[in-house]
Coordinates of C-alpha atoms in Angstrom, one line a residue:
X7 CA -38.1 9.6 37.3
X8 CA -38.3 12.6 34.8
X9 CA -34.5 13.1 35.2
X10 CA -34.0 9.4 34.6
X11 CA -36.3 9.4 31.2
X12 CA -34.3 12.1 29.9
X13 CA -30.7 10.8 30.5
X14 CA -32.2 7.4 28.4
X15 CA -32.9 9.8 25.9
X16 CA -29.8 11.1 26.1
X17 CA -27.7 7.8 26.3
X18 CA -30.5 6.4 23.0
X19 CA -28.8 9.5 21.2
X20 CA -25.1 8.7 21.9
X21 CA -25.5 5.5 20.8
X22 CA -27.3 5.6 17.7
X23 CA -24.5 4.5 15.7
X24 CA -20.8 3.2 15.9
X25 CA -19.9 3.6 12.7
X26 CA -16.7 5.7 12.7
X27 CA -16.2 8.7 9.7
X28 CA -13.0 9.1 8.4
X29 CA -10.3 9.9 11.4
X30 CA -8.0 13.1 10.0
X31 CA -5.4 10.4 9.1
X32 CA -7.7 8.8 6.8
X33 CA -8.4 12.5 5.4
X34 CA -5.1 13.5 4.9
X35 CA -3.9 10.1 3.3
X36 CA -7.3 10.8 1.0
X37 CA -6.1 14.3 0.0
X38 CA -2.4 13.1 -0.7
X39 CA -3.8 10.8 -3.1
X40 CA -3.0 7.6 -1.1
X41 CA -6.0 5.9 -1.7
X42 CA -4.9 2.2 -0.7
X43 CA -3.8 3.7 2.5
X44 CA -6.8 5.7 3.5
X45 CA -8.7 3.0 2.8
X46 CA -7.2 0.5 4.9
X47 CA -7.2 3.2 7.7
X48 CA -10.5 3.8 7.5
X49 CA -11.3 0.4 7.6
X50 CA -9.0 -0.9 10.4
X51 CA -10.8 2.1 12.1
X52 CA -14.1 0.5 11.3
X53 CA -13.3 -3.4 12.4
X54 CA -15.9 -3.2 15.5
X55 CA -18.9 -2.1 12.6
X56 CA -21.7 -4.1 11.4
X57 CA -22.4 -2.7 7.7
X58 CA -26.3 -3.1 8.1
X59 CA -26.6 -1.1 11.2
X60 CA -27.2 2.4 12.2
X61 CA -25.5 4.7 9.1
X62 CA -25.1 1.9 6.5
X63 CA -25.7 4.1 4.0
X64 CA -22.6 6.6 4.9
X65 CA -20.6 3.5 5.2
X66 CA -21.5 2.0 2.4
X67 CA -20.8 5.5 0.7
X68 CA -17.6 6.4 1.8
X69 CA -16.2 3.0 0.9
X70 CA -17.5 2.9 -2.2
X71 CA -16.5 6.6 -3.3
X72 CA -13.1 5.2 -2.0
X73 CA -12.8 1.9 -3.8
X74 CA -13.8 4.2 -7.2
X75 CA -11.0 6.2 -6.8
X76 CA -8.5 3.1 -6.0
X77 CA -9.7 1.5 -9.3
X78 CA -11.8 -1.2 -7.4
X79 CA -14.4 -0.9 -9.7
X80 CA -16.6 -4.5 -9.2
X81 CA -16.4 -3.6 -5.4
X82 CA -17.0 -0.1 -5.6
X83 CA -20.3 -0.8 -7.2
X84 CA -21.6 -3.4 -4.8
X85 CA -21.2 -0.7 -1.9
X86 CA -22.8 1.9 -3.9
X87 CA -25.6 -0.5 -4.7
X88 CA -26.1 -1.2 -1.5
X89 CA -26.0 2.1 -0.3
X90 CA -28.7 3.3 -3.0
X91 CA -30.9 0.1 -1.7
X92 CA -30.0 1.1 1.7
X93 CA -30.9 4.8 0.9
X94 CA -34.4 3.7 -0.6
X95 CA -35.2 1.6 2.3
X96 CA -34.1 4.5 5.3
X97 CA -36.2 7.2 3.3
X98 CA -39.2 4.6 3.0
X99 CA -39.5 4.4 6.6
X100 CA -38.5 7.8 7.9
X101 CA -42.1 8.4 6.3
X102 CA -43.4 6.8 9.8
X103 CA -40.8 8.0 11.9
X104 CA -40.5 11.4 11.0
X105 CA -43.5 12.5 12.9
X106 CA -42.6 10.1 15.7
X107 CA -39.6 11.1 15.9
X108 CA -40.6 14.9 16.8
X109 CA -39.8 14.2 20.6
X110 CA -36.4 12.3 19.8
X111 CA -33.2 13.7 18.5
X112 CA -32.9 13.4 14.2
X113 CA -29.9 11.5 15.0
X114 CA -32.0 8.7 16.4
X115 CA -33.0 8.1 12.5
X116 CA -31.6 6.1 10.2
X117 CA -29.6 7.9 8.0
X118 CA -31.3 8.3 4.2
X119 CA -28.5 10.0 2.5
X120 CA -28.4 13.5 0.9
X121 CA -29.9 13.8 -2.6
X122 CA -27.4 15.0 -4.2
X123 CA -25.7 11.8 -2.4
X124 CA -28.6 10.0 -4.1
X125 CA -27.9 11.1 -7.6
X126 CA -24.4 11.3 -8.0
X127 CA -23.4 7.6 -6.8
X128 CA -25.3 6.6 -10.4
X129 CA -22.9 8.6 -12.1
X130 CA -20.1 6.6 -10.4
X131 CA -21.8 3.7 -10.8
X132 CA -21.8 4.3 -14.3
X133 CA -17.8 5.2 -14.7
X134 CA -17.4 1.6 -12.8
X135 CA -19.2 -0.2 -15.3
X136 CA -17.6 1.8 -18.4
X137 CA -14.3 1.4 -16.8
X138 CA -15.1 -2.7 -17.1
X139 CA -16.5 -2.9 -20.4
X140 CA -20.2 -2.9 -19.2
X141 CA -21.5 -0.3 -21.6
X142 CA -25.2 -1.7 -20.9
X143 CA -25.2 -1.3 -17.9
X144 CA -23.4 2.0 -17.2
X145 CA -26.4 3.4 -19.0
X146 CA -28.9 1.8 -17.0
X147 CA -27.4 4.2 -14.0
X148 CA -27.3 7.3 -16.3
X149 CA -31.2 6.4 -17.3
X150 CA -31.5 5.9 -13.0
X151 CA -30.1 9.7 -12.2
X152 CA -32.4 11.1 -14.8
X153 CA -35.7 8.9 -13.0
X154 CA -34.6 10.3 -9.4
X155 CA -34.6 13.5 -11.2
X156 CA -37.7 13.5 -12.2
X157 CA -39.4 12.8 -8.7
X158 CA -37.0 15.2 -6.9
X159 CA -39.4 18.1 -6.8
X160 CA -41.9 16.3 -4.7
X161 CA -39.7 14.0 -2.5
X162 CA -40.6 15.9 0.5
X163 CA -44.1 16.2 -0.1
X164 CA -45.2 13.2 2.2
X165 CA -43.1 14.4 5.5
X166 CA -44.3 17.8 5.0
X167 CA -48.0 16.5 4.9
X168 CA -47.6 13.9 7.9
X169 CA -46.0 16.8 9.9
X170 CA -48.2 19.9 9.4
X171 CA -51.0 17.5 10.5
X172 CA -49.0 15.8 13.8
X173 CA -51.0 16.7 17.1
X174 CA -47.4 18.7 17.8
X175 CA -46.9 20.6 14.8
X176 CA -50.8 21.3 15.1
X177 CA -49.5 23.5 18.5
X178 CA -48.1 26.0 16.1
X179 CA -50.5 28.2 14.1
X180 CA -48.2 28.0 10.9
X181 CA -48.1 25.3 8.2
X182 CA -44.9 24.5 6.8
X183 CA -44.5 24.5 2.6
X184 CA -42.3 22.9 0.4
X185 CA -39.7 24.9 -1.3
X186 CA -39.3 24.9 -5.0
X187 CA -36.3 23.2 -6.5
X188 CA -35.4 23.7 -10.0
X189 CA -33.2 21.2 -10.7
X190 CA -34.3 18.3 -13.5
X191 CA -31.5 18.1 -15.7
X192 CA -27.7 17.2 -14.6
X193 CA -25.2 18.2 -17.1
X194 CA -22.8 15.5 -16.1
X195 CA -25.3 12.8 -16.6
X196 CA -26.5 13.8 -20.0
X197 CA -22.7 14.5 -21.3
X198 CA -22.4 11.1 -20.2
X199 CA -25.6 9.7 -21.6
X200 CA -24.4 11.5 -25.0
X201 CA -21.3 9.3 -25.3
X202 CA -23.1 6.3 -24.5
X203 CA -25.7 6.7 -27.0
X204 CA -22.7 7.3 -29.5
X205 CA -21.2 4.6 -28.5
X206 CA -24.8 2.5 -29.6
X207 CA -24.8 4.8 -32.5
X208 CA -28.0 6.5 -31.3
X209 CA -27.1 9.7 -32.3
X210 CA -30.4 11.6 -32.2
X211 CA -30.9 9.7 -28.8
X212 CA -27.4 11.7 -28.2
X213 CA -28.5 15.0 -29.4
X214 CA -31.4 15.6 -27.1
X215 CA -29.0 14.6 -24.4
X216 CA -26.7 17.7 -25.7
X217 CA -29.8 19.5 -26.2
X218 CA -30.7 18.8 -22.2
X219 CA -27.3 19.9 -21.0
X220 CA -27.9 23.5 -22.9
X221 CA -31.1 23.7 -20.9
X222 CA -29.7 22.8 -18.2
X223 CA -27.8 25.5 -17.8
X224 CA -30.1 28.1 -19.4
X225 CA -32.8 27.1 -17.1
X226 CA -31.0 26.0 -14.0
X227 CA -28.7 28.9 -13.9
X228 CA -28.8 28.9 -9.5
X229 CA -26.5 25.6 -10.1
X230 CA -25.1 26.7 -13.7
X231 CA -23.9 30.0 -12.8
X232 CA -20.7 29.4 -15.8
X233 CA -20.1 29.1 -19.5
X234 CA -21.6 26.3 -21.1
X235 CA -18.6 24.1 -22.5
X236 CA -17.4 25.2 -25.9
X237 CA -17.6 22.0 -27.2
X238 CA -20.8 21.2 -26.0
X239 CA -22.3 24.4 -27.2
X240 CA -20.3 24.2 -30.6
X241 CA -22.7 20.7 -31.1
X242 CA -26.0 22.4 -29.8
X243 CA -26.0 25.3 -32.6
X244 CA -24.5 22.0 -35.2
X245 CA -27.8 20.6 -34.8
X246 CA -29.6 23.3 -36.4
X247 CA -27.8 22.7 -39.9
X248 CA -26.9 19.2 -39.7
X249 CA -27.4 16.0 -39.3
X250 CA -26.4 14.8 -35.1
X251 CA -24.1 12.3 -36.2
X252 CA -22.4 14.9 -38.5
X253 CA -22.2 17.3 -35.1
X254 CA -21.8 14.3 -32.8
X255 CA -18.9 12.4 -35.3
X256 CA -17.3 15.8 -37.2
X257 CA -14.6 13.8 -38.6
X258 CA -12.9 10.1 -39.0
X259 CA -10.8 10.6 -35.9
X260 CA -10.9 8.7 -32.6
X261 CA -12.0 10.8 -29.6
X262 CA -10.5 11.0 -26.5
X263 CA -13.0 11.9 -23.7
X264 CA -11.8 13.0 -20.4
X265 CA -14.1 13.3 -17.4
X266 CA -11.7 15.0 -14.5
X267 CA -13.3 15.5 -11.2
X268 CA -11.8 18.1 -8.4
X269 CA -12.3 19.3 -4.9
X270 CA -14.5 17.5 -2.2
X271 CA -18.1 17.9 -1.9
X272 CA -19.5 20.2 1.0
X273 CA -20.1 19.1 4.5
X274 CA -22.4 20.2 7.2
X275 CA -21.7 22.7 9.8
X276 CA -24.9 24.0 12.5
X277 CA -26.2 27.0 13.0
X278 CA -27.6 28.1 16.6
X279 CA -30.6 30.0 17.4
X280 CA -32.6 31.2 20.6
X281 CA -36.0 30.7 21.3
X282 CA -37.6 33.3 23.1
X283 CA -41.6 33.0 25.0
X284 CA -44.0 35.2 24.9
X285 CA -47.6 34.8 25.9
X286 CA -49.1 32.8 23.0
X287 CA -46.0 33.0 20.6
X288 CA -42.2 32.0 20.4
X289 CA -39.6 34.7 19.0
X290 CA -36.5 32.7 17.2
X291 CA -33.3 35.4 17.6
X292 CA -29.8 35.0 16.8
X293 CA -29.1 35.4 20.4
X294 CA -30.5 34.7 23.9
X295 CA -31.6 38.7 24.2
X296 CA -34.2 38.4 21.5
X297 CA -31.8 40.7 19.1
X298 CA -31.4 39.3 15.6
X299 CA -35.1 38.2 15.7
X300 CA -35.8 36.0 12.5
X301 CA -39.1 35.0 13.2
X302 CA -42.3 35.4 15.2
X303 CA -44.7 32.5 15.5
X304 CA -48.1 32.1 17.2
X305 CA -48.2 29.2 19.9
X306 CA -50.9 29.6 21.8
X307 CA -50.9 28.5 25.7
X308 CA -47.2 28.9 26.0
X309 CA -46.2 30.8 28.9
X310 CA -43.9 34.1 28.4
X311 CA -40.3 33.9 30.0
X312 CA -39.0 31.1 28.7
X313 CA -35.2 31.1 26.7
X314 CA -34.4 27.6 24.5
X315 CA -30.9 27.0 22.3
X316 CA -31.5 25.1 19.2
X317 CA -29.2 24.0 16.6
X318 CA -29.7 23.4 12.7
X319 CA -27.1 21.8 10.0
X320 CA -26.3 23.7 7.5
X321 CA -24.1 23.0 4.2
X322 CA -20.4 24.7 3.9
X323 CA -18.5 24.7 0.4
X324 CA -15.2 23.5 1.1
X325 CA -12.0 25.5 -0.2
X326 CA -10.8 23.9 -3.6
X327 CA -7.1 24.9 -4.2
X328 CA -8.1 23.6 -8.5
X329 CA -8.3 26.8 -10.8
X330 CA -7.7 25.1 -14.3
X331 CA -7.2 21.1 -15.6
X332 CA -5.6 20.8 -18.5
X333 CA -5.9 17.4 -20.8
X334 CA -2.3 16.2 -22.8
X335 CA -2.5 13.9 -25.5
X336 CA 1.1 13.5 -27.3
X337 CA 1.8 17.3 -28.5
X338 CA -1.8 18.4 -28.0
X339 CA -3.5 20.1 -25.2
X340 CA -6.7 20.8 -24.3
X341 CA -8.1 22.6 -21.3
X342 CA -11.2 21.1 -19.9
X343 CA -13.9 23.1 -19.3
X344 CA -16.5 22.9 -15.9
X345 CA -19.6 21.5 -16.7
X346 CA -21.3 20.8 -13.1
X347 CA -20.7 22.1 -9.6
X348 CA -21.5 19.3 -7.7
X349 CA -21.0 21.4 -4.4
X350 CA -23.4 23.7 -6.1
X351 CA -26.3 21.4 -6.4
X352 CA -25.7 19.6 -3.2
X353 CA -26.4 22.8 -1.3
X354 CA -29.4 23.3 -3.4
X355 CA -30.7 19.9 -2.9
X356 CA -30.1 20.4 0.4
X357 CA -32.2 23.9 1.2
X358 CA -34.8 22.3 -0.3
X359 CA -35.4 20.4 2.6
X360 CA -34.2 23.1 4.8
X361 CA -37.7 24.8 6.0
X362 CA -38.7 20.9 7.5
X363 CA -35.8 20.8 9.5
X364 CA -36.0 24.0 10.6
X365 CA -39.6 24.1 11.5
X366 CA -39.4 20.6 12.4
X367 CA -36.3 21.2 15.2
X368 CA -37.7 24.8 17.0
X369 CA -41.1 22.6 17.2
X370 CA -39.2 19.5 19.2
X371 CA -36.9 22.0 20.7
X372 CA -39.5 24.2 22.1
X373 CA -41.5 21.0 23.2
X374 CA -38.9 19.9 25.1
X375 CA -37.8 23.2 26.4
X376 CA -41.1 23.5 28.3
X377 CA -41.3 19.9 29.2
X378 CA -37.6 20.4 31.6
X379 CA -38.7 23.7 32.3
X380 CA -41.8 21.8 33.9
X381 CA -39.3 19.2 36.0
X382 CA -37.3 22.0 36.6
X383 CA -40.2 23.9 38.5
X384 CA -41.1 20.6 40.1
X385 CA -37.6 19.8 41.3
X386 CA -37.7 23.4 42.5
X387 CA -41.2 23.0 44.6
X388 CA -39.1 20.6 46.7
X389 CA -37.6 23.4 48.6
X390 CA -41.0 24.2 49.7
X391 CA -44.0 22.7 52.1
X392 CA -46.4 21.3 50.2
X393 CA -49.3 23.1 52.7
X394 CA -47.7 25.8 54.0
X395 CA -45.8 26.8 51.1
X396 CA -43.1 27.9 52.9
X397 CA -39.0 27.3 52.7
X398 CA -38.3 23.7 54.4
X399 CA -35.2 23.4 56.3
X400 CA -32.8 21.6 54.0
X401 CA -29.5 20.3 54.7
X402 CA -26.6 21.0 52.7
X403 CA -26.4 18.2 50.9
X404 CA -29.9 18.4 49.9
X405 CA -29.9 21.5 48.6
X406 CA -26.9 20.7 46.6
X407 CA -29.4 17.6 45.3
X408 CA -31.9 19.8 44.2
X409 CA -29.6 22.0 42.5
X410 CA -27.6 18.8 41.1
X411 CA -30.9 17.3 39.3
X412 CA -31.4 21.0 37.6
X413 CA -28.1 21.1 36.1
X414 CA -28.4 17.6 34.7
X415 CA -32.0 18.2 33.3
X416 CA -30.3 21.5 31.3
X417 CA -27.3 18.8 30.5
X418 CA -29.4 16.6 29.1
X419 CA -31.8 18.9 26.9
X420 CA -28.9 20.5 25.5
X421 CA -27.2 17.1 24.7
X422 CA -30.1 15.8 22.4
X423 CA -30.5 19.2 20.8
X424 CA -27.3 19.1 18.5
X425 CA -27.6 19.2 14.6
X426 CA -27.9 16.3 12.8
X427 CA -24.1 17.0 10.9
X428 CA -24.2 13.1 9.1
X429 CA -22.8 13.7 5.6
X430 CA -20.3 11.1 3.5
X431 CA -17.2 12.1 2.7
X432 CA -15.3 11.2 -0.4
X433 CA -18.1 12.7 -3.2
X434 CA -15.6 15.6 -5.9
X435 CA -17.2 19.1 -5.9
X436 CA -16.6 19.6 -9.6
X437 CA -16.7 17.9 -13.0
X438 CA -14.8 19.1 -16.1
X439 CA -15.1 17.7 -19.5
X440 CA -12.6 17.7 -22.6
X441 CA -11.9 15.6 -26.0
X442 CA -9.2 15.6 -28.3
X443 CA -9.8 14.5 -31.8
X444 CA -6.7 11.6 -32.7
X445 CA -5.8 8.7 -35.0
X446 CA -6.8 5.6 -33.8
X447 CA -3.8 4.0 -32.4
X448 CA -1.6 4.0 -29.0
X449 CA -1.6 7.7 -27.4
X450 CA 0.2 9.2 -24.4
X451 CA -2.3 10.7 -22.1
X452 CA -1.7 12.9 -19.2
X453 CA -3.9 15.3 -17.1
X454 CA -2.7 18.0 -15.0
X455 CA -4.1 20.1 -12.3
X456 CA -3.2 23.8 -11.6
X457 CA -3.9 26.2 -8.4
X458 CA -4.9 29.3 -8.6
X459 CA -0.8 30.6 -8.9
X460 CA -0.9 28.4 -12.1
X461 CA 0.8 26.0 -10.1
X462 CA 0.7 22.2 -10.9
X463 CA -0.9 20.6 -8.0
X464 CA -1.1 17.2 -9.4
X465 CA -0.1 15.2 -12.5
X466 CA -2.4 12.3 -13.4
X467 CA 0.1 10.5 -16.1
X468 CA -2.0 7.5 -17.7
X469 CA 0.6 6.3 -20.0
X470 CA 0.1 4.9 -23.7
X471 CA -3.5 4.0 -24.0
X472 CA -4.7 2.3 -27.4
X473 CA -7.2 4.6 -28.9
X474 CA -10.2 3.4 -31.1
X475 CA -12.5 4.6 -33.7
X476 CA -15.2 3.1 -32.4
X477 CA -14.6 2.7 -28.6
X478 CA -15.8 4.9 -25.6
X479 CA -12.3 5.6 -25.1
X480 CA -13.5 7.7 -22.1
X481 CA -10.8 8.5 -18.8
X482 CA -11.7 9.8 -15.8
X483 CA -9.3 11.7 -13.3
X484 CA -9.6 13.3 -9.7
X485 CA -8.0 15.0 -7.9
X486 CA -9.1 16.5 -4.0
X487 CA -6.5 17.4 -2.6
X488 CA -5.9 20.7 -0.4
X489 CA -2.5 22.3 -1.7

């Protein structure tokens, strides 16, 4: 019976979901640029899944990111939608479940997206609706990354509560505490924000916007670790003097705006740690010896002697081969210049939530630990008389039995204590900015993308585009590859 309960658990686990992340074909078509291709990979690979089910949100994700990068903008926008809706609705009831879910594997829970997930498919949403004329709406999204913003800091606040006070948490003599995240202002979203408020010839709407993006990165400076863009900063000190449209409009040229986007965002790797008992307290070590201790934490009634492997996901920065991006316009150039690290702030966002998963898996993992220690000891007591206590005469094939059923209770434990690794895909780890001051008129536009050799990696040739004086006149450009 106990072996059976945990091999459901295990087979629950395996079968949370069937939707399939992108194969390394549908990676390396991605990175060569073959959009169309990867795309129809990816979904040919996905013909068996119902979008709606277990990990709608990374489905609806990936697809999206990948029909914004293919130019299918209206479509692109209805996945992201749903995956924001889909996001909202997971996180809502992982409220309930988190605590529940304390005996179960995380991967048993729908999957409520990462926040840096949650912010940046607004800013994408936005480029869609520029890119078709919807200037309205695009800044409803902007207006949406700077409300999710604004609640980030206490997001978490709610599952930390229901867990500290969970009759399992309440085992452990330590309370687990939020950690502080300052993150309130994206660059990206107000440089955005700042052209469409030009655009509606808000200007002073558009110069607290510029004004935000300097304190971002004067007050954020874990995630803006970099020069403020020239440009940008060149406006800010405007402002002091003049009027914003004067800073915001210098001269009776069109601008050219250029929003270029490189790398691929970070994804999750795991970490594994030992438990170690001791009378009343658990020791969590880099290894199964106790050295490398990290921790000491009181648990009082748990027996000494015990040993439990745990696992915890981590974020990893992936390598970006893009050193420089430099923005063509007939005879001019222009190099852009960073303004966010997207990879930067999704690890941020991500340790903010670290401490609960950590706490959260050596609590289940201990739990568990002594609950197949417990069936192990029992399947063990089988060897001996009940009344006598002495060694029974077993036949082979019993004892093989009884040594069977405590390899497949150590099988199973270890097979629903894996990191919970779900992370999409397809989000850029950088953003660069750049304009170019021009007549209004047709212009030859052309973005190119060096390595660190000052290599061109990729040429992003948008032919003649007609340029006006009072247009947006805004292009975005990626580029992910690994070359």
């Amino acid at each position: 019976m106990y072996i059976f309960r945990i091999f459901v658990l295990t087979m629950i686990t395996g079968c949370v979901s069937n939707y399939k992340l992108p194969s390394p074909s549908v990676n390396d078509l991605f990175e060569r640029s073959s959009i169309r291709q990867s795309i129809s990979l990816h979904d040919k690979n996905n013909n068996s899944y119902i979008p709606g089910t277990y990990d709608n949100v990374l489905y609806y994700l990936d697809m999206g990111m990948l029909n914004h990068y293919a130019g299918n903008y209206r479509l692109s926008n209805d996945l992201l939608s749903k995956a924001e809706m889909a996001i909202e609705t997971n996180f809502t009831k992982s409220l309930s479940q988190y605590t529940t879910s304390l005996l179960l594997d995380d991967r048993t829970l729908n999957y409520y997206g990462e926040d840096y997930e949650d912010i940046y498919l607004n800013v994408f949403k936005a480029l869609n609706f520029f890119k078709l004329k919807n200037i309205d709406a695009a800044g409803v999204e902007i207006r949406r990354v700077n409300e999710k913003l604004a609640v980030l800091q206490d997001k978490y606040s709610k599952l930390i509560h229901g867990f500290n006070h969970s009759k399992e948490a309440k085992k452990v003599k330590k309370t687990m505490k939020a950690r502080r995240i300052n993150f309130h202002n994206s660059a990206l979203s107000r440089y955005l924000s700042s052209l469409y408020y030009c655009i509606e010839k808000k200007y002073d709407d558009a110069r607290i916007d510029i004004q935000h993006i300097y304190e971002a990165f004067h007050q954020q400076q874990r995630m803006y670790n970099f020069e403020i863009p020239e440009q940008i900063m060149n406006q800010y000190e405007c402002f002091s003097n003049n009027s914003p449209e004067k800073c915001l409009i210098p001269t009776n040229n069109a601008q050219i705006h250029v929003i270029a986007f490189a790398g691929r965002a970070p994804e999750k790797k795991e970490k594994t740690y030992w438990i170690v008992t001791q009378k009343n307290s658990i020791i969590i070590a880099k290894n199964k010896n106790g050295s490398g201790r990290m921790d000491v934490i009181p648990w009082p009634g748990i027996k000494s002697g015990y040993f439990f492997k745990f696992s915890v996901p981590y974020m990893s920065k992936r390598k970006n081969s893009v050193k420089r991006i430099v923005l063509i316009v007939d005879n001019q150039s222009v190099k852009l210049e960073k303004l966010e690290d997207m990879a930067d702030i999704a690890v941020e966002t991500f340790n903010q939530k670290k401490n609960l998963i950590y706490f959260k898996t050596f609590v289940r993992a201990t739990l568990k630990g002594v609950v197949a220690a417990t069936i192990k000891q029992l399947i063990e007591d089988k060897k001996f008389d009940k009344k006598t206590k002495k060694a029974k005469q077993l036949s082979f094939g019993e004892s093989i039995w009884i040594e069977l059923q405590k390899l497949l209770v150590d099988a199973a434990v270890q097979a629903i204590e894996h990191a919970d690794l779900r992370i999409s895909s397809f989000f850029p780890a950088e953003a660069y900015s750049g304009t170019i001051f021009v007549q209004p008129g047709s212009h030859h536009i052309k973005i190119i993308y060096y390595n660190h050799q000052d290599k061109p990696l990729k040429e992003n040739d948008l032919g003649y585009q007609n340029i006006s004086l009072d247009g947006l006149n805004l292009f975005p450009s990626s580029f992910y590859g690994i070359q």
